[in-house]
Structure formats: structure tokens, C-alpha cells
Coordinates of C-alpha atoms in Angstrom, one line a residue:
Chain U
T1 CA 51.6 -50.0 -152.3
P2 CA 49.5 -49.0 -149.2
I3 CA 50.7 -51.2 -146.0
Q4 CA 48.1 -53.2 -144.2
N5 CA 47.3 -52.3 -140.6
D6 CA 47.1 -54.7 -138.2
L7 CA 43.6 -54.7 -136.3
S8 CA 45.0 -55.0 -132.8
E9 CA 46.3 -51.4 -133.4
F10 CA 42.6 -50.4 -133.1
F11 CA 40.6 -53.0 -130.5
S12 CA 42.5 -53.6 -127.4
M13 CA 42.7 -57.1 -126.1
V14 CA 40.4 -58.0 -123.5
Chain V
M1 CA 23.4 -78.2 -121.0
L2 CA 22.9 -76.4 -124.5
E3 CA 19.9 -77.4 -126.7
A4 CA 19.5 -75.1 -129.4
R5 CA 16.8 -75.6 -132.8
L6 CA 17.0 -74.0 -135.7
E7 CA 14.0 -74.1 -138.2
Q8 CA 16.2 -74.3 -141.0
A9 CA 19.7 -75.7 -141.3
S10 CA 20.7 -73.2 -143.9
I11 CA 21.6 -70.4 -142.0
L12 CA 24.3 -72.1 -140.0
K13 CA 25.4 -73.8 -143.0
K14 CA 25.9 -70.3 -144.7
V15 CA 27.6 -68.8 -141.7
V16 CA 30.5 -71.5 -141.7
D17 CA 30.9 -71.4 -145.2
A18 CA 31.1 -67.5 -145.1
I19 CA 33.7 -67.7 -142.4
K20 CA 35.8 -70.8 -142.9
D21 CA 38.3 -69.3 -145.4
L22 CA 39.2 -66.6 -143.1
V23 CA 39.5 -68.3 -139.6
Q24 CA 39.8 -71.9 -139.1
D25 CA 39.3 -73.1 -135.3
C26 CA 37.2 -71.0 -133.1
N27 CA 34.7 -70.9 -129.8
F28 CA 31.6 -70.8 -130.2
D29 CA 30.5 -69.2 -127.1
C30 CA 26.9 -70.4 -125.5
N31 CA 25.0 -68.7 -122.4
D32 CA 21.6 -67.7 -122.3
S33 CA 21.6 -64.8 -124.6
G34 CA 22.6 -67.3 -127.4
I35 CA 25.4 -68.1 -129.8
A36 CA 28.5 -65.9 -130.4
L37 CA 31.9 -66.4 -131.9
Q38 CA 34.7 -64.1 -132.2
A39 CA 37.9 -65.0 -134.2
M40 CA 40.7 -62.9 -136.2
D41 CA 42.2 -63.9 -139.3
N42 CA 45.9 -65.3 -138.8
S43 CA 47.1 -62.1 -140.4
H44 CA 45.2 -59.9 -137.7
V45 CA 44.0 -58.0 -140.4
A46 CA 40.3 -59.1 -140.1
L47 CA 38.0 -60.1 -137.6
V48 CA 34.8 -62.1 -137.7
S49 CA 32.2 -61.4 -134.9
M50 CA 28.8 -63.9 -135.0
M51 CA 25.8 -63.5 -132.8
L52 CA 22.9 -65.7 -133.3
K53 CA 20.3 -64.5 -130.9
S54 CA 18.5 -67.0 -128.4
D55 CA 15.4 -65.9 -130.6
T56 CA 16.9 -67.2 -133.4
F57 CA 16.7 -70.8 -132.0
S58 CA 13.2 -72.3 -131.3
P59 CA 13.4 -73.6 -128.4
F60 CA 17.0 -72.3 -126.8
R61 CA 18.5 -73.5 -123.6
C62 CA 21.6 -73.1 -122.2
D63 CA 21.7 -72.9 -118.6
R64 CA 25.7 -72.2 -118.2
N65 CA 28.2 -70.7 -120.5
I66 CA 29.9 -73.2 -122.7
A67 CA 32.6 -72.6 -125.0
L68 CA 32.4 -75.2 -128.1
G69 CA 35.8 -75.2 -129.6
I70 CA 35.2 -76.2 -133.6
N71 CA 37.4 -76.7 -136.4
L72 CA 35.6 -75.0 -139.3
N73 CA 36.5 -77.5 -141.7
S74 CA 35.1 -80.3 -139.7
F75 CA 32.1 -78.0 -139.0
Q76 CA 31.3 -77.5 -142.6
K77 CA 31.9 -81.4 -143.5
V78 CA 29.2 -82.3 -141.1
L79 CA 26.4 -79.6 -142.0
R80 CA 27.1 -80.3 -145.7
C81 CA 25.2 -83.6 -144.6
A82 CA 22.1 -81.5 -143.9
Q83 CA 19.4 -80.3 -146.2
N84 CA 19.0 -76.6 -146.3
E85 CA 15.3 -77.2 -145.1
D86 CA 16.3 -79.5 -142.5
I87 CA 15.8 -78.6 -139.0
L88 CA 18.7 -78.4 -137.2
T89 CA 19.5 -78.8 -133.2
L90 CA 22.9 -78.2 -131.6
K91 CA 23.4 -80.4 -128.5
A92 CA 26.1 -80.4 -125.7
D93 CA 26.7 -81.3 -122.2
D94 CA 27.9 -78.4 -119.6
S95 CA 31.7 -80.0 -120.1
P96 CA 31.5 -81.2 -123.5
D97 CA 33.8 -82.8 -125.4
V98 CA 31.7 -83.3 -128.5
V99 CA 28.6 -81.2 -129.8
S100 CA 25.9 -83.4 -131.3
L101 CA 23.9 -82.2 -134.3
V102 CA 20.8 -83.8 -135.2
F103 CA 19.0 -83.1 -138.7
E104 CA 15.4 -83.5 -139.0
S105 CA 13.9 -83.5 -142.7
S106 CA 10.8 -81.3 -142.4
E107 CA 8.9 -84.3 -143.5
Q108 CA 10.0 -86.0 -139.8
D109 CA 10.7 -89.2 -141.7
R110 CA 14.5 -89.1 -141.1
I111 CA 16.6 -88.1 -138.4
S112 CA 20.4 -87.6 -138.8
E113 CA 22.8 -87.7 -135.9
Y114 CA 26.4 -86.6 -135.8
D115 CA 28.8 -85.7 -133.4
I116 CA 32.1 -83.1 -133.8
K117 CA 35.1 -83.8 -131.5
L118 CA 35.8 -80.5 -129.8
M119 CA 39.0 -78.8 -129.3
D120 CA 40.5 -76.5 -126.8
I121 CA 41.1 -73.3 -128.2
D122 CA 42.8 -70.4 -126.6
Q123 CA 41.6 -67.4 -128.6
E124 CA 42.4 -63.8 -128.1
H125 CA 39.6 -61.8 -127.6
L126 CA 39.4 -58.1 -128.6
G127 CA 37.0 -55.3 -127.2
I128 CA 35.5 -53.6 -129.9
P129 CA 34.3 -50.0 -128.8
D130 CA 31.0 -48.9 -129.6
T131 CA 31.6 -46.6 -132.8
E132 CA 29.7 -43.6 -134.1
Y133 CA 30.8 -43.7 -138.0
A134 CA 31.0 -41.1 -140.0
A135 CA 29.4 -42.8 -143.1
T136 CA 26.8 -45.7 -143.1
I137 CA 26.1 -47.1 -146.4
T138 CA 23.4 -49.8 -146.8
M139 CA 23.1 -51.5 -150.0
P140 CA 22.0 -54.6 -151.8
S141 CA 24.6 -57.5 -150.5
G142 CA 24.8 -58.9 -154.2
E143 CA 25.9 -55.3 -155.7
F144 CA 28.8 -54.8 -153.1
Q145 CA 29.8 -58.5 -154.1
R146 CA 29.8 -57.7 -157.8
I147 CA 31.6 -54.4 -157.1
C148 CA 34.4 -56.4 -155.2
R149 CA 34.8 -59.0 -157.6
D150 CA 35.1 -56.7 -160.3
L151 CA 37.3 -54.5 -158.7
S152 CA 39.6 -57.4 -157.6
A153 CA 40.3 -58.6 -161.3
L154 CA 42.2 -55.2 -161.5
S155 CA 43.6 -54.4 -158.2
E156 CA 44.4 -55.5 -154.7
S157 CA 43.0 -53.0 -152.8
V158 CA 39.8 -50.5 -153.4
A159 CA 39.5 -47.0 -152.0
I160 CA 36.3 -46.5 -150.7
E161 CA 35.2 -42.8 -150.7
A162 CA 31.7 -41.5 -149.0
E163 CA 30.5 -38.1 -149.4
K164 CA 27.3 -36.7 -149.3
N165 CA 24.4 -38.9 -151.4
A166 CA 27.3 -40.8 -153.1
V167 CA 30.0 -43.5 -152.3
K168 CA 32.7 -44.4 -154.6
F169 CA 34.5 -47.5 -155.0
V170 CA 37.9 -46.5 -156.8
C171 CA 40.8 -48.8 -157.8
N172 CA 44.2 -48.4 -159.6
G173 CA 45.7 -51.4 -161.2
D174 CA 48.6 -52.6 -163.4
I175 CA 46.1 -52.8 -166.6
G176 CA 44.3 -49.7 -165.7
N177 CA 41.8 -48.3 -163.3
G178 CA 38.0 -48.7 -162.4
A179 CA 35.3 -46.3 -160.1
I180 CA 31.9 -47.3 -159.7
S181 CA 29.7 -44.6 -158.1
L182 CA 26.5 -45.3 -156.1
R183 CA 24.0 -42.7 -155.2
N184 CA 21.3 -43.0 -152.6
H185 CA 18.4 -44.9 -154.2
S186 CA 15.1 -45.4 -152.7
S187 CA 12.0 -47.4 -154.7
V188 CA 8.7 -48.5 -153.2
E189 CA 8.6 -51.2 -156.0
K190 CA 11.9 -52.7 -155.4
P191 CA 13.2 -51.5 -151.9
E192 CA 15.8 -54.6 -152.3
Q193 CA 17.6 -52.3 -154.7
N194 CA 17.8 -49.3 -152.2
V195 CA 21.2 -47.8 -151.3
N196 CA 21.1 -45.5 -148.4
I197 CA 23.9 -43.1 -147.7
E198 CA 24.2 -41.4 -144.1
L199 CA 27.3 -39.3 -143.5
S200 CA 28.1 -37.1 -140.9
E201 CA 31.7 -36.2 -142.5
P202 CA 33.4 -37.2 -146.1
V203 CA 35.3 -40.7 -145.6
A204 CA 37.9 -41.9 -148.1
L205 CA 40.0 -45.2 -146.6
T206 CA 41.7 -48.2 -148.7
F207 CA 41.0 -52.0 -147.9
S208 CA 42.5 -55.1 -149.2
L209 CA 40.1 -56.7 -151.9
K210 CA 41.0 -59.8 -151.2
Y211 CA 39.4 -59.6 -147.9
L212 CA 36.6 -57.8 -149.0
V213 CA 35.6 -60.8 -151.5
N214 CA 36.1 -63.0 -148.7
F215 CA 33.3 -61.3 -146.5
C216 CA 31.0 -61.2 -149.6
K217 CA 30.7 -65.1 -149.3
A218 CA 27.9 -64.2 -146.6
S219 CA 26.0 -62.5 -149.2
G220 CA 23.3 -65.4 -149.4
L221 CA 22.6 -64.6 -145.8
S222 CA 21.2 -61.2 -146.0
G223 CA 19.8 -59.1 -149.5
S224 CA 21.5 -56.2 -148.1
V225 CA 24.5 -55.5 -146.5
K226 CA 26.0 -52.4 -144.3
L227 CA 29.1 -50.9 -144.3
C228 CA 30.1 -48.6 -141.9
L229 CA 33.4 -46.3 -142.1
S230 CA 35.1 -43.7 -140.0
N231 CA 38.5 -42.3 -141.0
E232 CA 41.6 -44.3 -139.6
V233 CA 39.5 -47.0 -138.1
P234 CA 38.5 -50.4 -139.3
L235 CA 35.5 -51.2 -141.9
L236 CA 32.8 -52.6 -140.4
V237 CA 30.8 -55.1 -142.8
E238 CA 27.4 -56.5 -141.4
Y239 CA 24.8 -58.5 -142.5
E240 CA 21.8 -58.5 -140.6
L241 CA 20.1 -62.0 -139.5
A242 CA 16.3 -62.5 -138.1
S243 CA 15.7 -61.8 -134.5
N244 CA 18.9 -59.0 -134.4
S245 CA 21.4 -61.8 -134.8
Y246 CA 24.1 -61.0 -137.5
L247 CA 27.4 -61.8 -138.8
R248 CA 29.9 -58.8 -138.9
F249 CA 33.0 -58.5 -140.5
Y250 CA 36.0 -56.0 -139.7
L251 CA 38.6 -54.7 -141.8
A252 CA 41.9 -52.8 -140.9
P253 CA 42.4 -50.0 -143.3
K254 CA 45.6 -49.7 -145.4
I255 CA 47.7 -47.0 -144.9
G256 CA 49.8 -44.9 -147.2
D257 CA 53.1 -45.5 -147.7

């Protein structure tokens, strides 16, 4: 089963 | 202070209906350019980004930056008290404890006034870079909703594969497999059925159908939906609203095991 990524891996915290 | 009048309550009703199962408490950030919202779901897999530009409202007045921290469940309860065709006015002071909503029937014979208590919400804010996507697919929002619903009966995830002139939605489940292909389609007579695929390079990504089905609750806001994909970045699902306003959803891709 594919693993779900986390959005904060792509978008930086501001 | 904030004073924002919407000709039709239905826009805000539909926005809140579309996002309330994804995010529970969020700040509506008001300034002179309009009302914006950015919130992630608890699992940090999906993000909602809404922008209602000041031109969406008539009139719109907001002298200072005001964050309205609202529980969406409460917001929905109050918005359900408005008829779709009612004129809706949002009002708040500069340092508000409540946001006031006034619903006026189009015949002007009834005025309803509600207040919602505000909350202090410390929200994580993500910087979303401007991305040149490898594939941009514009299609009827109802069609996308149907595809997501149909495939979610078979599988938890869908692979979206965009190639020249065609996009394919593929799922593999325990009971079997499914695949739906759409090609570029343009009709002068029925432009609402148009499918447009713009591609700079082929893309194939896998996403959770549970989230996509959730995003599709926004289908009533716009006849078409835009899917923007690039390999190894989150999917953007965008519903364009009048006056350059929008409701966007971002979804992190699944990665292979």
C-alpha cells in the first residue's frame, strides 16, 4: 500500500 | 471594522459545507483585499485555501487586519438559518469577540440577525510556492466528482496519469480494477462539458480517494474544476469563483512502498 505523504514536507511553515 | 455584504448567502453556505469535514476550527483572515482562509486537516495531508476577494462583496469594508477564529460546525449551524437567496452581511469590530451575520430576504420583508462567538486559533500557516505545473486539467466538476465516487467504491487510492491529450484515473482494489480516460474535448454547444488538458511533461501520481471525494463537496460552487499536477508535488484542485475568488485544495501524493 502506498504511504501518504505529509504536506509540510512540500510547503514550508511561515 | 469589517462589513461585507454578499448578494447571495449560498456562496458562503457552500464554501463552509465543502470544507467543514476537512477542517474544524479556522481563522478567516480579513483585510482590505478580502477574506482568506488557510487550514490543514489534522493529518497534515490536505490543505484548504480560500480567497473571497473584496469584489465578491458589495459593499466591502475592512480597515484593519482582523482574524475571525470560527468553529466551522457552529458557522454551518448559523448559515443553515439563511435561505440560499438571502443577502448576507458579515460584521465584526476591530477586536471582535463575535462575528455578526445578518440575513435579509430578497423581498426585504424579513431580517435575521445572528452572532457567532469567536475563538483564539493558533494556526500553522504554510507558504505555498508559485508552481508551474506539468499538467493542468480543466474538466466538469460533476464529472470529477463522479469519477472519485465511482473509484472510491473499489479502492482507497487513485493514480492520475496525464499524458498528451488524455488523462487517466486508475484504481486497483480487492474486488477488481477500474480506469477512466478522458480526452481533450471542446464543444461550442455544451462548453460546460469541455475537458482541456495542458501538458508540458507526462505526470503520474497516486492520491487518497477519501480526500478527493471530500474536495468534491465543493462541486456546487463551480461548473468546472482545475486539477494541477507535477511529479512529486501536492495536487492542486481548484474551484474558481466569481471576481477571481477561489476555493483550492492541496493534497500530498502517496509514495510507493
